[in-house]
XYZ file of N, CA and C in Angstrom:
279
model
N -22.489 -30.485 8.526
C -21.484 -29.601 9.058
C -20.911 -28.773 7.900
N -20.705 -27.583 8.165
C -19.992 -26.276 6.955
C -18.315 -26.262 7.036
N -17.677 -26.572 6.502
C -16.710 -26.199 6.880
C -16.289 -24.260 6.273
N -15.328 -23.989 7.065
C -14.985 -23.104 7.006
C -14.123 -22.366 5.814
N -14.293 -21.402 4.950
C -13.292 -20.594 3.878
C -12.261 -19.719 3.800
N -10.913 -19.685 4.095
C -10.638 -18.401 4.071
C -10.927 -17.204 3.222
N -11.367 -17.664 1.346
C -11.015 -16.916 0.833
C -12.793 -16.513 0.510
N -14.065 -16.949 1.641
C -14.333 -16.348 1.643
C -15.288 -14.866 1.337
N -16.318 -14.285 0.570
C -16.175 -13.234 0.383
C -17.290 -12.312 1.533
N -17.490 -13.627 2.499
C -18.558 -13.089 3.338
C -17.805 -12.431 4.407
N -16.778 -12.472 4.622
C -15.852 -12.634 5.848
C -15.442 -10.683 5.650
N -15.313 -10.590 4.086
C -14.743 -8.937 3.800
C -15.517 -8.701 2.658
N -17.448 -8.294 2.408
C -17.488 -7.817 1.633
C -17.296 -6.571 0.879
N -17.468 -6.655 -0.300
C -17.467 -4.933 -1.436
C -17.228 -3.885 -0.093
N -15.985 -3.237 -0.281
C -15.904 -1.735 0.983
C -17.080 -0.347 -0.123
N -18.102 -0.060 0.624
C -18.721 1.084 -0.293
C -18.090 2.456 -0.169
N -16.539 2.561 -1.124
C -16.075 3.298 -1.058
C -16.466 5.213 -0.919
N -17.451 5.403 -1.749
C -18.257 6.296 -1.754
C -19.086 7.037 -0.300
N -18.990 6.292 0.610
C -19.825 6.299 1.948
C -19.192 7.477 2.566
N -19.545 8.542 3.255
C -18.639 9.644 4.088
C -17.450 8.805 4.568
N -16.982 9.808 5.138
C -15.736 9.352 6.616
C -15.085 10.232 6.658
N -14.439 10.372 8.234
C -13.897 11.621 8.513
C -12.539 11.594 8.731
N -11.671 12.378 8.388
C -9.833 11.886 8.625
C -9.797 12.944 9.670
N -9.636 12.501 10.788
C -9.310 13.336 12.014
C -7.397 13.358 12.586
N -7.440 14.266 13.497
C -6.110 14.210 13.988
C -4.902 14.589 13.090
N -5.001 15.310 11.778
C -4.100 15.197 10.978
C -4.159 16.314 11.038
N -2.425 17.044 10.597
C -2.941 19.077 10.482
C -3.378 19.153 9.177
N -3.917 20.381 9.480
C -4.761 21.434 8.351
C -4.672 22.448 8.209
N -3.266 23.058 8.242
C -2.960 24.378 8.497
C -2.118 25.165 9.639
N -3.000 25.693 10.072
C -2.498 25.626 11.631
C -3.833 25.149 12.630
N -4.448 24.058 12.214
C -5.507 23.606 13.031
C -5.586 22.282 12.327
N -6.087 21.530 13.549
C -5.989 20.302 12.904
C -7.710 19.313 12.777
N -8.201 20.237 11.920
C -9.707 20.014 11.731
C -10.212 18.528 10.969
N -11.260 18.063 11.185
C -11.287 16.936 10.656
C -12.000 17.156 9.477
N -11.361 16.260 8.693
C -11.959 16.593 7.091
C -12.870 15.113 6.948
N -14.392 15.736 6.318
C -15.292 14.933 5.555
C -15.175 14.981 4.323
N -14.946 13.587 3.449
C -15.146 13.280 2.131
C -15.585 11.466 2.065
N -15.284 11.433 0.999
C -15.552 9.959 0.664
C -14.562 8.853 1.651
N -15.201 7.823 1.586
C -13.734 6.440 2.826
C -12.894 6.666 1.595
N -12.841 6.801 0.125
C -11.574 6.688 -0.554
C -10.945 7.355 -0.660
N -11.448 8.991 -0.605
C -10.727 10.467 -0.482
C -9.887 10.229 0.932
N -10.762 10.014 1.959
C -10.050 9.959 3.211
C -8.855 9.341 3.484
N -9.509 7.581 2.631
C -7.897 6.688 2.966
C -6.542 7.388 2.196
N -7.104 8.393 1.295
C -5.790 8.261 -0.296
C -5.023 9.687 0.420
N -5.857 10.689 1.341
C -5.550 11.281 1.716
C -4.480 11.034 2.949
N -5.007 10.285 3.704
C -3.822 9.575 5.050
C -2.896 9.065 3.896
N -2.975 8.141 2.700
C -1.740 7.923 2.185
C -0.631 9.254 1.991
N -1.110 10.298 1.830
C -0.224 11.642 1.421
C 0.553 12.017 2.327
N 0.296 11.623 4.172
C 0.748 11.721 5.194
C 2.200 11.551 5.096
N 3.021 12.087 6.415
C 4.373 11.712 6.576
C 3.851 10.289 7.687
N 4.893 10.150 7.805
C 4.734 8.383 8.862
C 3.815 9.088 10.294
N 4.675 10.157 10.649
C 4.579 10.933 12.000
C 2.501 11.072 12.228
N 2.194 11.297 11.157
C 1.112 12.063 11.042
C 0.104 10.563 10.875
N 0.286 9.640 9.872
C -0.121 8.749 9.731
C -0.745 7.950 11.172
N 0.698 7.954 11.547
C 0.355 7.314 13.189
C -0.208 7.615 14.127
N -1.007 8.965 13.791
C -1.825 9.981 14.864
C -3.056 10.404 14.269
N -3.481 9.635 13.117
C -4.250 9.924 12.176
C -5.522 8.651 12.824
N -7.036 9.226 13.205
C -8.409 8.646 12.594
C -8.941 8.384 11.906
N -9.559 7.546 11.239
C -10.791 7.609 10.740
C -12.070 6.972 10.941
N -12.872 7.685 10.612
C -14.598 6.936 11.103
C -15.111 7.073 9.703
N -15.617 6.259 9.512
C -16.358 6.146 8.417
C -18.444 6.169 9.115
N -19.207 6.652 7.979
C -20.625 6.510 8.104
C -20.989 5.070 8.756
N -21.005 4.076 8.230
C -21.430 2.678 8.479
C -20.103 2.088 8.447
N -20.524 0.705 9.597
C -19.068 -0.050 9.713
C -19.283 -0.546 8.079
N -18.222 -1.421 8.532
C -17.203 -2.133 7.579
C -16.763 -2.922 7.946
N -16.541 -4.065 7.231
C -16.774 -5.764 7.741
C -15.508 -6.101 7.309
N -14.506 -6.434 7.588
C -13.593 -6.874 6.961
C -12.983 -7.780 7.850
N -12.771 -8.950 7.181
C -12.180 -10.283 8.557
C -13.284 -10.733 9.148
N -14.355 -10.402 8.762
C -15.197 -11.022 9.762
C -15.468 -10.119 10.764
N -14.924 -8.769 10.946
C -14.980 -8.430 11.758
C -16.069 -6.789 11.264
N -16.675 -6.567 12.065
C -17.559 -5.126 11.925
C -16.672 -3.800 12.466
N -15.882 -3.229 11.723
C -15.608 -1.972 12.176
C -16.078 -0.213 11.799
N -15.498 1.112 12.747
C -16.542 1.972 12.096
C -15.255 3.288 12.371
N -14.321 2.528 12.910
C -13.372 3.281 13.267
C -11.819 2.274 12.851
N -10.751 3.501 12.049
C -9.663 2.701 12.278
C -8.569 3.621 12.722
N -7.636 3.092 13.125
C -6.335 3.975 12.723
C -4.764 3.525 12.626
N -3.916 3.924 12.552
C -3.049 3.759 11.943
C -2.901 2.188 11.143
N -2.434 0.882 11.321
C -2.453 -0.123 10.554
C -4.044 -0.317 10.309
N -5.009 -0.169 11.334
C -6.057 -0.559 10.520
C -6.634 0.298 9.276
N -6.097 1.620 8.831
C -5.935 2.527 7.564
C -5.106 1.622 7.027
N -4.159 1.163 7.116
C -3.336 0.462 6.156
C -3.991 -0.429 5.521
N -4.768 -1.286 6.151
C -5.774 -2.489 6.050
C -6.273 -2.220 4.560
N -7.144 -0.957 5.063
C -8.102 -0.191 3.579
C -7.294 0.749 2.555
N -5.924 0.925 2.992
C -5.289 1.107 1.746
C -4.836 0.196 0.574
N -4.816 -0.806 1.481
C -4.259 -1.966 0.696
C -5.673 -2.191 -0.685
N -7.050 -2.294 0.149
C -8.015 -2.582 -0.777
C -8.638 -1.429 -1.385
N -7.720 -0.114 -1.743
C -8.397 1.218 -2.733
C -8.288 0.634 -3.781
N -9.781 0.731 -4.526
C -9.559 0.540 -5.881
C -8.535 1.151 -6.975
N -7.998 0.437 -8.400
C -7.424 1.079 -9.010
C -7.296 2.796 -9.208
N -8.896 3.031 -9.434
C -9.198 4.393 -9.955
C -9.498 5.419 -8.586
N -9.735 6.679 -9.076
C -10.021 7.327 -7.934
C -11.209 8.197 -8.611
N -12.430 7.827 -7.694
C -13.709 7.978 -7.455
C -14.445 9.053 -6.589
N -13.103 9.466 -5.840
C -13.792 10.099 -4.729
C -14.096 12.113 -5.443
């Protein structure tokens, strides 16, 4: 019998920050177009948000993303928080 880990690293591996993703729902002017860059450009970008905007804010990334155990390919509002929490130090994008 296996017992179970929280900490883990199969449960949330390496996020491949570098991968597209799109920040939708946010303005861009006077249009509110969805912008393609990197998942780290995207997340650091929703960080720049006001709360208002944050909370009305998408993102999809290229390939899910496993985190918790769980496979996702879409987040939004706390689940962006999720992947803000894990942006690397530097910025890559």
């Amino acid at each position: 019998m296996t017992e179970a880990s929280w900490g883990d690293t199969t449960e949330s591996p390496e996020i491949p920050w570098r991968m597209s993703a799109s920040l939708e729902n946010v303005p861009r002017g006077d249009s509110e177009l969805a912008e393609v860059t990197s998942l780290e450009g995207a997340v650091r970008a929703w960080l720049a948000l006001d709360p208002s905007h944050r909370n009305a804010a998408n993102l999809s990334v290229e390939h899910a993303i496993q985190i918790d155990g769980v496979s996702v390919t879409t987040f939004a509002g706390e689940g962006i928080a999720v992947l803000a929490e894990r942006l690397p130090d530097h910025g890559s994008s």
